[in-house]
Short mmCIF file of C-alpha atoms and ligand atoms in Angstrom, two decimals:
data_model
loop_
_atom_site.label_atom_id
_atom_site.label_comp_id
_atom_site.label_asym_id
_atom_site.label_seq_id
_atom_site.Cartn_x
_atom_site.Cartn_y
_atom_site.Cartn_z
CA MET A 863 0.00 0.00 0.00
CA SER A 864 1.32 3.44 -0.87
CA GLU A 865 1.52 5.95 1.96
CA HIS A 866 -1.10 8.72 1.80
CA PHE A 867 -0.18 12.35 2.34
CA PRO A 868 -1.52 15.61 0.89
CA VAL A 869 -0.52 16.12 -2.75
CA GLY A 870 -1.38 19.78 -3.31
CA ARG A 871 0.37 22.42 -5.37
CA GLU A 872 2.62 23.34 -2.40
CA LEU A 873 4.29 19.92 -2.63
CA PHE A 874 5.61 20.89 -6.07
CA ASP A 875 7.79 23.59 -4.53
CA ASP A 876 9.07 21.14 -1.92
CA VAL A 877 10.02 18.21 -4.12
CA MET A 878 10.30 19.31 -7.75
CA VAL A 879 13.16 20.99 -9.59
CA PRO A 880 11.98 24.61 -10.08
CA ASN A 881 12.18 24.72 -13.90
CA TYR A 882 8.38 24.91 -14.26
CA ALA A 883 5.77 27.20 -12.71
CA PRO A 884 2.62 25.09 -12.81
CA SER A 885 -0.78 26.61 -12.13
CA ALA A 886 -2.49 26.12 -8.77
CA VAL A 887 -5.08 23.82 -10.36
CA ILE A 888 -4.32 20.09 -10.36
CA PRO A 889 -6.58 18.19 -12.76
CA VAL A 890 -7.22 14.62 -11.68
CA ARG A 891 -9.44 13.19 -14.42
CA GLY A 892 -10.63 14.00 -17.91
CA GLN A 893 -13.22 12.90 -20.43
CA GLY A 894 -13.25 14.20 -23.98
CA SER A 895 -12.54 17.94 -23.78
CA ARG A 896 -13.53 18.36 -20.14
CA VAL A 897 -11.31 17.84 -17.10
CA TRP A 898 -11.97 17.97 -13.36
CA ASP A 899 -9.58 19.21 -10.70
CA GLN A 900 -8.95 17.99 -7.14
CA GLN A 901 -11.94 20.00 -5.87
CA ASP A 902 -14.10 18.58 -8.70
CA ASN A 903 -14.28 21.91 -10.54
CA GLU A 904 -14.89 21.26 -14.23
CA LEU A 905 -12.74 22.88 -16.94
CA ILE A 906 -13.02 22.93 -20.71
CA ASP A 907 -9.72 22.02 -22.34
CA PHE A 908 -8.65 24.35 -25.17
CA ALA A 909 -4.96 23.59 -24.43
CA GLY A 910 -4.80 19.89 -25.20
CA GLY A 911 -1.64 19.39 -23.14
CA ILE A 912 0.14 21.76 -25.59
CA ALA A 913 -1.21 20.21 -28.79
CA VAL A 914 -0.76 16.66 -27.49
CA ASN A 915 -4.22 15.32 -26.59
CA SER A 916 -5.21 14.97 -30.24
CA LEU A 917 -8.31 12.97 -29.30
CA GLY A 918 -9.07 14.61 -25.97
CA HIS A 919 -8.93 12.74 -22.68
CA CYS A 920 -9.56 9.01 -22.27
CA HIS A 921 -10.73 8.44 -25.87
CA PRO A 922 -12.12 4.88 -25.86
CA ALA A 923 -10.00 3.75 -28.84
CA LEU A 924 -6.81 4.84 -27.08
CA VAL A 925 -7.84 3.47 -23.68
CA ASN A 926 -8.61 0.11 -25.31
CA ALA A 927 -5.33 0.02 -27.21
CA LEU A 928 -3.38 0.76 -24.02
CA LYS A 929 -5.32 -1.80 -21.95
CA GLU A 930 -5.02 -4.51 -24.60
CA GLN A 931 -1.30 -3.98 -25.10
CA GLY A 932 -0.82 -3.60 -21.33
CA GLU A 933 -1.96 -7.17 -20.89
CA LYS A 934 0.28 -8.51 -23.67
CA ILE A 935 3.80 -7.09 -23.44
CA TRP A 936 5.13 -3.74 -22.17
CA HIS A 937 8.73 -3.52 -23.19
CA LEU A 938 11.42 -5.41 -25.06
CA SER A 939 14.14 -2.88 -25.98
CA ASN A 940 15.46 -2.63 -29.51
CA VAL A 941 17.37 -5.87 -29.17
CA MET A 942 14.06 -7.20 -30.48
CA THR A 943 11.39 -5.55 -32.59
CA ASN A 944 7.71 -5.75 -31.71
CA GLU A 945 4.37 -5.95 -33.50
CA PRO A 946 2.90 -2.56 -32.50
CA ALA A 947 6.07 -0.74 -33.68
CA LEU A 948 6.01 -2.54 -37.02
CA ARG A 949 2.31 -1.86 -37.50
CA LEU A 950 2.63 1.83 -36.64
CA ALA A 951 5.70 2.26 -38.85
CA LYS A 952 3.86 0.62 -41.78
CA LYS A 953 0.92 3.00 -41.34
CA LEU A 954 3.18 6.06 -41.18
CA VAL A 955 5.03 4.95 -44.31
CA ASP A 956 1.81 4.14 -46.18
CA ASN A 957 0.35 7.57 -45.43
CA THR A 958 3.36 9.83 -46.10
CA PHE A 959 6.31 10.43 -48.46
CA ALA A 960 8.53 8.36 -46.16
CA ASP A 961 9.91 4.85 -46.61
CA LYS A 962 11.49 4.45 -43.18
CA VAL A 963 10.68 5.32 -39.57
CA TYR A 964 12.81 5.75 -36.44
CA PHE A 965 10.90 5.84 -33.13
CA SER A 966 11.81 8.03 -30.17
CA ASN A 967 9.99 9.25 -27.05
CA SER A 968 9.53 12.96 -27.65
CA GLY A 969 9.75 15.83 -30.10
CA ALA A 970 13.25 16.83 -29.07
CA GLU A 971 14.50 13.27 -29.50
CA SER A 972 12.92 13.00 -32.95
CA ASN A 973 14.65 16.24 -33.95
CA GLU A 974 17.93 15.14 -32.39
CA ALA A 975 17.76 12.00 -34.55
CA ALA A 976 16.93 14.07 -37.65
CA LEU A 977 19.86 16.45 -37.09
CA LYS A 978 22.31 13.63 -36.40
CA LEU A 979 21.08 11.80 -39.49
CA ALA A 980 21.52 14.92 -41.63
CA ARG A 981 25.07 15.44 -40.35
CA ARG A 982 25.93 11.76 -40.93
CA TRP A 983 24.42 11.80 -44.43
CA ALA A 984 26.40 14.91 -45.37
CA LEU A 985 29.64 13.51 -43.94
CA ASP A 986 29.22 10.21 -45.80
CA VAL A 987 28.15 11.69 -49.12
CA TYR A 988 30.02 15.03 -49.30
CA GLY A 989 32.70 15.07 -46.58
CA GLU A 990 33.22 17.04 -43.39
CA ASP A 991 32.92 20.56 -44.84
CA LYS A 992 29.18 20.11 -45.35
CA SER A 993 28.04 20.49 -41.76
CA GLN A 994 26.09 23.76 -41.53
CA ILE A 995 22.54 23.55 -40.19
CA ILE A 996 20.22 26.46 -40.83
CA ALA A 997 17.05 27.00 -38.82
CA PHE A 998 14.82 30.02 -38.19
CA LYS A 999 14.63 32.75 -35.59
CA GLN A 1000 11.77 32.23 -33.13
CA GLY A 1001 11.80 28.53 -34.05
CA PHE A 1002 11.41 25.83 -31.45
CA HIS A 1003 12.71 22.30 -31.78
CA GLY A 1004 13.06 20.98 -28.22
CA ARG A 1005 15.35 21.20 -25.21
CA THR A 1006 18.24 18.80 -25.80
CA PHE A 1007 21.38 20.89 -26.24
CA PHE A 1008 21.54 20.26 -30.01
CA THR A 1009 17.83 20.96 -30.63
CA VAL A 1010 17.64 23.97 -28.33
CA THR A 1011 20.63 25.47 -30.14
CA VAL A 1012 18.97 24.85 -33.49
CA GLY A 1013 15.81 26.51 -32.16
CA GLY A 1014 16.28 30.23 -32.67
CA GLN A 1015 15.55 31.54 -29.16
CA ALA A 1016 18.47 32.64 -27.00
CA ALA A 1017 16.26 32.62 -23.90
CA TYR A 1018 16.17 28.84 -24.13
CA SER A 1019 19.63 28.05 -25.47
CA ASP A 1020 21.94 30.42 -23.61
CA GLY A 1021 23.51 29.90 -20.22
CA PHE A 1022 24.66 26.33 -20.62
CA GLY A 1023 28.23 26.82 -21.79
CA PRO A 1024 29.66 26.14 -25.25
CA LYS A 1025 27.02 25.24 -27.84
CA PRO A 1026 27.13 22.71 -30.68
CA GLY A 1027 28.61 24.53 -33.70
CA ALA A 1028 27.82 25.23 -37.36
CA ILE A 1029 24.24 26.34 -36.66
CA ASP A 1030 22.83 29.54 -38.17
CA HIS A 1031 19.45 31.24 -38.09
CA ALA A 1032 17.54 32.93 -40.90
CA GLU A 1033 14.35 35.01 -40.69
CA TYR A 1034 11.11 33.08 -41.12
CA ASN A 1035 9.18 34.17 -44.22
CA ASN A 1036 12.25 35.98 -45.55
CA LEU A 1037 13.85 34.07 -48.40
CA ASP A 1038 16.63 36.63 -48.86
CA SER A 1039 17.80 36.01 -45.33
CA LEU A 1040 18.04 32.26 -46.05
CA LYS A 1041 19.77 32.96 -49.39
CA ALA A 1042 22.41 34.99 -47.55
CA LEU A 1043 23.30 32.02 -45.31
CA ILE A 1044 22.85 28.91 -47.45
CA SER A 1045 25.69 27.46 -49.51
CA ASP A 1046 27.08 24.11 -50.61
CA LYS A 1047 28.36 23.77 -47.04
CA THR A 1048 24.79 23.59 -45.74
CA CYS A 1049 23.83 20.06 -44.77
CA ALA A 1050 20.24 20.73 -43.68
CA VAL A 1051 17.56 23.35 -43.20
CA MET A 1052 15.18 22.66 -40.29
CA ILE A 1053 11.83 24.44 -40.27
CA GLU A 1054 8.39 24.26 -38.67
CA PRO A 1055 5.75 24.38 -41.42
CA LEU A 1056 3.92 26.78 -39.09
CA GLN A 1057 5.84 28.28 -36.19
CA GLY A 1058 4.04 27.25 -33.01
CA GLU A 1059 5.89 28.35 -29.87
CA GLY A 1060 7.32 31.25 -31.90
CA GLY A 1061 3.91 32.91 -32.32
CA ILE A 1062 1.58 30.88 -34.64
CA VAL A 1063 3.20 32.10 -37.85
CA SER A 1064 2.23 30.46 -41.16
CA PRO A 1065 4.73 30.35 -44.02
CA THR A 1066 3.76 32.08 -47.25
CA PRO A 1067 3.48 29.62 -50.18
CA GLU A 1068 6.37 31.40 -51.98
CA PHE A 1069 8.59 31.19 -48.92
CA ILE A 1070 8.10 27.50 -48.22
CA GLN A 1071 8.55 26.62 -51.91
CA GLY A 1072 11.62 28.87 -52.00
CA VAL A 1073 13.11 27.03 -49.01
CA ARG A 1074 12.66 23.72 -50.85
CA ASP A 1075 14.23 25.15 -54.02
CA LEU A 1076 17.25 26.56 -52.15
CA CYS A 1077 17.81 23.21 -50.43
CA ASP A 1078 17.72 21.49 -53.82
CA GLN A 1079 20.15 23.99 -55.35
CA HIS A 1080 22.66 23.42 -52.57
CA ASN A 1081 22.10 19.69 -51.99
CA ALA A 1082 20.88 20.34 -48.47
CA LEU A 1083 18.27 18.22 -46.73
CA LEU A 1084 14.96 19.85 -45.83
CA ILE A 1085 13.74 18.80 -42.38
CA PHE A 1086 10.15 19.60 -41.43
CA ASP A 1087 9.60 19.69 -37.69
CA GLU A 1088 5.96 18.58 -37.53
CA VAL A 1089 6.03 17.87 -33.81
CA GLN A 1090 3.26 20.42 -33.23
CA THR A 1091 1.67 20.63 -36.71
CA GLY A 1092 1.41 16.89 -37.42
CA ILE A 1093 -1.29 14.29 -36.80
CA GLY A 1094 -4.20 16.23 -38.24
CA ARG A 1095 -3.67 19.43 -36.27
CA LEU A 1096 -3.72 21.62 -39.41
CA GLY A 1097 -6.40 19.56 -41.19
CA THR A 1098 -4.20 17.01 -43.00
CA LEU A 1099 -2.26 14.12 -41.46
CA TYR A 1100 0.92 16.19 -41.82
CA ALA A 1101 1.08 19.87 -42.69
CA TYR A 1102 3.40 19.31 -45.68
CA GLN A 1103 0.56 17.48 -47.43
CA ASP A 1104 -1.31 20.75 -47.84
CA LEU A 1105 1.72 22.91 -48.70
CA GLY A 1106 2.81 21.35 -51.99
CA VAL A 1107 6.33 20.92 -50.58
CA THR A 1108 7.77 17.57 -49.50
CA PRO A 1109 10.60 17.42 -46.96
CA ASP A 1110 13.44 14.89 -46.91
CA ILE A 1111 13.03 14.22 -43.21
CA LEU A 1112 9.94 14.82 -41.07
CA THR A 1113 9.68 14.68 -37.30
CA SER A 1114 6.56 13.89 -35.32
CA ALA A 1115 5.62 13.55 -31.62
CA LYS A 1116 3.00 15.30 -29.44
CA GLY A 1117 -0.33 14.32 -31.07
CA LEU A 1118 1.09 11.01 -32.33
CA GLY A 1119 0.63 9.45 -28.90
CA GLY A 1120 -2.45 11.48 -27.95
CA GLY A 1121 -0.90 11.86 -24.47
CA PHE A 1122 1.30 8.77 -24.37
CA PRO A 1123 4.97 9.72 -24.94
CA ILE A 1124 6.19 8.80 -28.41
CA GLY A 1125 8.09 10.46 -31.24
CA ALA A 1126 9.02 9.46 -34.76
CA MET A 1127 11.42 10.52 -37.47
CA LEU A 1128 10.38 9.75 -41.03
CA THR A 1129 12.62 9.74 -44.09
CA THR A 1130 13.46 8.04 -47.38
CA THR A 1131 15.42 4.81 -47.84
CA ASP A 1132 18.30 6.65 -49.45
CA ILE A 1133 18.80 8.98 -46.50
CA ALA A 1134 17.90 6.46 -43.79
CA LYS A 1135 20.68 4.11 -44.84
CA HIS A 1136 23.25 6.46 -43.30
CA LEU A 1137 22.03 5.64 -39.78
CA LYS A 1138 23.81 2.30 -39.86
CA ILE A 1139 23.68 -0.26 -37.06
CA GLY A 1140 24.93 1.27 -33.83
CA THR A 1141 24.99 4.91 -35.00
CA HIS A 1142 21.94 5.98 -33.00
CA GLY A 1143 19.38 4.50 -30.64
CA SER A 1144 17.09 4.70 -27.63
CA THR A 1145 16.07 2.20 -24.96
CA TYR A 1146 12.40 3.11 -25.10
CA GLY A 1147 12.03 4.18 -28.74
CA GLY A 1148 9.39 1.98 -30.36
CA ASN A 1149 8.03 0.81 -27.00
CA PRO A 1150 5.03 -1.52 -27.57
CA LEU A 1151 2.64 0.41 -25.29
CA ALA A 1152 3.46 3.72 -26.99
CA CYS A 1153 3.23 2.27 -30.48
CA ALA A 1154 -0.07 0.50 -29.78
CA VAL A 1155 -1.55 3.83 -28.69
CA GLY A 1156 0.06 5.60 -31.67
CA GLU A 1157 -1.53 3.12 -34.05
CA ALA A 1158 -4.96 3.76 -32.50
CA VAL A 1159 -4.36 7.51 -32.86
CA ILE A 1160 -3.51 7.16 -36.57
CA ASP A 1161 -6.49 4.88 -37.21
CA THR A 1162 -8.85 7.34 -35.52
CA VAL A 1163 -7.41 10.64 -36.79
CA ASN A 1164 -6.54 9.72 -40.37
CA THR A 1165 -10.06 10.10 -41.78
CA ALA A 1166 -11.73 12.67 -44.01
CA GLU A 1167 -14.34 13.17 -41.28
CA VAL A 1168 -11.79 14.23 -38.65
CA PHE A 1169 -9.93 16.49 -41.11
CA GLU A 1170 -13.17 18.16 -42.25
CA GLY A 1171 -14.10 18.55 -38.58
CA VAL A 1172 -10.80 20.30 -37.85
CA LYS A 1173 -11.47 22.84 -40.62
CA ALA A 1174 -15.06 23.46 -39.47
CA LYS A 1175 -13.98 23.84 -35.83
CA HIS A 1176 -11.25 26.28 -36.91
CA GLN A 1177 -14.00 28.50 -38.32
CA LEU A 1178 -16.05 28.23 -35.11
CA TYR A 1179 -13.05 29.48 -33.12
CA VAL A 1180 -12.24 32.27 -35.55
CA ASP A 1181 -15.86 33.48 -35.65
CA GLY A 1182 -16.19 33.24 -31.87
CA LEU A 1183 -12.93 35.07 -31.19
CA ASN A 1184 -13.78 37.77 -33.73
CA ALA A 1185 -17.15 38.27 -32.01
CA ILE A 1186 -15.39 38.65 -28.63
CA ASN A 1187 -12.98 41.11 -30.21
CA ALA A 1188 -15.83 43.14 -31.70
CA LYS A 1189 -17.07 43.74 -28.15
CA TYR A 1190 -13.81 44.21 -26.26
CA ASN A 1191 -11.17 45.23 -28.83
CA VAL A 1192 -8.27 43.21 -27.49
CA PHE A 1193 -6.84 41.43 -30.57
CA THR A 1194 -5.19 42.68 -33.75
CA GLU A 1195 -5.57 39.37 -35.52
CA ILE A 1196 -6.78 35.78 -35.16
CA ARG A 1197 -4.31 33.59 -37.03
CA GLY A 1198 -3.14 30.02 -37.51
CA LYS A 1199 -4.57 27.01 -39.26
CA GLY A 1200 -6.77 24.07 -38.32
CA LEU A 1201 -6.81 23.70 -34.57
CA LEU A 1202 -3.62 25.64 -33.91
CA ILE A 1203 -4.93 29.15 -33.45
CA GLY A 1204 -3.38 32.34 -32.11
CA ALA A 1205 -5.24 35.43 -30.89
CA VAL A 1206 -2.73 38.28 -31.11
CA LEU A 1207 -3.13 40.94 -28.41
CA ASN A 1208 -3.21 44.57 -29.52
CA GLU A 1209 -0.95 47.38 -28.27
CA ASN A 1210 -3.04 47.92 -25.12
CA TYR A 1211 -2.33 44.40 -23.87
CA GLN A 1212 1.31 43.84 -24.81
CA GLY A 1213 3.01 41.27 -22.62
CA LYS A 1214 -0.31 40.24 -21.05
CA ALA A 1215 -1.06 36.87 -22.71
CA LYS A 1216 -0.45 35.06 -19.42
CA ASP A 1217 -3.03 37.31 -17.70
CA PHE A 1218 -5.64 36.14 -20.20
CA LEU A 1219 -4.64 32.51 -19.59
CA VAL A 1220 -4.96 32.91 -15.82
CA ALA A 1221 -8.29 34.74 -16.09
CA ALA A 1222 -9.60 32.06 -18.47
CA MET A 1223 -8.60 29.32 -16.05
CA ALA A 1224 -10.57 31.09 -13.29
CA GLU A 1225 -13.62 31.04 -15.60
CA GLY A 1226 -13.21 27.32 -16.29
CA VAL A 1227 -11.36 27.14 -19.62
CA MET A 1228 -7.76 26.04 -20.17
CA THR A 1229 -5.83 27.98 -22.84
CA LEU A 1230 -2.16 28.37 -23.83
CA VAL A 1231 0.12 31.23 -24.74
CA ALA A 1232 2.64 31.48 -27.59
CA GLY A 1233 5.03 34.12 -26.30
CA ALA A 1234 3.94 37.11 -24.24
CA ASN A 1235 1.46 38.57 -26.74
CA ILE A 1236 -0.50 35.66 -28.13
CA VAL A 1237 -3.21 33.49 -26.58
CA ARG A 1238 -3.00 30.06 -28.21
CA PHE A 1239 -5.67 27.41 -28.67
CA ALA A 1240 -4.76 23.77 -29.44
CA PRO A 1241 -7.75 21.66 -28.42
CA SER A 1242 -8.63 18.08 -29.22
CA LEU A 1243 -9.22 17.51 -32.95
CA VAL A 1244 -12.61 16.03 -32.05
CA ILE A 1245 -13.70 18.58 -29.46
CA PRO A 1246 -17.51 18.74 -29.57
CA ASN A 1247 -18.84 21.97 -31.07
CA GLU A 1248 -20.88 22.58 -27.88
CA ASP A 1249 -17.64 22.56 -25.88
CA ILE A 1250 -16.13 25.15 -28.24
CA VAL A 1251 -19.17 27.39 -27.83
CA GLU A 1252 -19.28 26.95 -24.04
CA GLY A 1253 -15.49 27.36 -23.71
CA LEU A 1254 -15.55 30.56 -25.76
CA ALA A 1255 -18.39 31.91 -23.59
CA ARG A 1256 -16.16 31.28 -20.55
CA PHE A 1257 -13.21 32.86 -22.34
CA GLU A 1258 -15.35 35.92 -23.09
CA LYS A 1259 -16.04 36.33 -19.36
CA ALA A 1260 -12.27 36.27 -18.77
CA VAL A 1261 -11.72 38.89 -21.48
CA ALA A 1262 -14.49 41.02 -19.94
CA LYS A 1263 -12.70 40.88 -16.55
CA ILE A 1264 -9.52 42.22 -18.13
CA ALA A 1265 -10.90 44.58 -20.78
CA GLY A 1266 -14.53 45.20 -19.81
C1 LIG B 917 7.76 22.33 -33.17
C2 LIG B 917 8.25 21.64 -31.94
N1 LIG B 917 9.33 20.86 -32.01
C3 LIG B 917 9.80 20.20 -30.94
C4 LIG B 917 9.19 20.31 -29.70
C5 LIG B 917 9.75 19.58 -28.53
O1 LIG B 917 8.96 18.48 -28.22
P1 LIG B 917 9.15 17.73 -26.82
O2 LIG B 917 8.78 18.71 -25.76
O3 LIG B 917 8.24 16.54 -26.91
O4 LIG B 917 10.59 17.33 -26.73
C6 LIG B 917 8.05 21.13 -29.58
C7 LIG B 917 7.40 21.29 -28.26
O5 LIG B 917 6.71 22.24 -28.00
C8 LIG B 917 7.57 21.81 -30.73
O6 LIG B 917 6.50 22.59 -30.66
#
């Protein structure tokens, strides 16, 4: 029997490393897009665990997959393969440009694998001079030291001593700035096909096509970080499928496990062959429990009905947020795509995104921020329309408290 003692928010400060500042509310259970906290207060979830709970909380297909696999086999390590990993890999390959899959446990690990693969490919094929990696300012690719350095935000990457080298940053949506950096020494360009953490910024069609063309001209690999944009979030299985631009390597995580930790790196046979036996690995990557859940996520999300739903729900959010703005004049713009939406605060509310998040929580709706000036929404892809309407009504009360 485990010992019982109070597990309130105060305990966090006693026993946890202080790198997070969690809210006072501790949710204890969830169903669909609603969660309940320790005091049984009900909240509507517009945050989705930061674009992770692609099918909300406790979706029956995912619960069943986890239970079924939980009674079969939990873990083997990569000394052996397993059926769920093979099934999930086959489905990812069948539904994308990719021929090969590498499984990890998170977004950062998927990106770490992608960057190491790109470096290894360039070394094998062109020699050691081709090592430059270009990414974009305000990008975010995870918190390992390689990925955080590739992400273009000093606030996250500085203060840890010498960084991995040969990494440069161009301006997003500015092809000239990429042109000025790229050369035959560039081994890869890593980009989010919509910047998430960096402020919900969509690429223009000319820019994203131009990035592909510049990579081709300089024999550089194009890596799409689809950790946040993948698994139906923008209305297609992966965002690249609606952009007319195909990457050489694609990384996935977050929504892929719907809340169970898993990541994947997808690529072609020709590139994959450079990660030879022993060059890279992970104890848990391809874990049967994670892959069984991932397979259930793909089976449930990868349907025309879910993708159409994402587009319709996008419009419900945009209309609702515009109506709130018409009354309270707090946003300059509602932007984003699918169910990754940013409400950009106007000059009167600069730096106050967190205040809106806190006020919304007090009214019973969980939201996110993307930087200090943007309130972000990344709900379940199958959030019921009634929950969107009710959640926006609660959000409006929060806006009224701040701006009314
Ligand atoms: C685009 C992108 N890449 C990578 C990551 C890192 O993923 P993880 O936190 O699972 O390592 C994130 C997380 O927010 C992300 O948004």
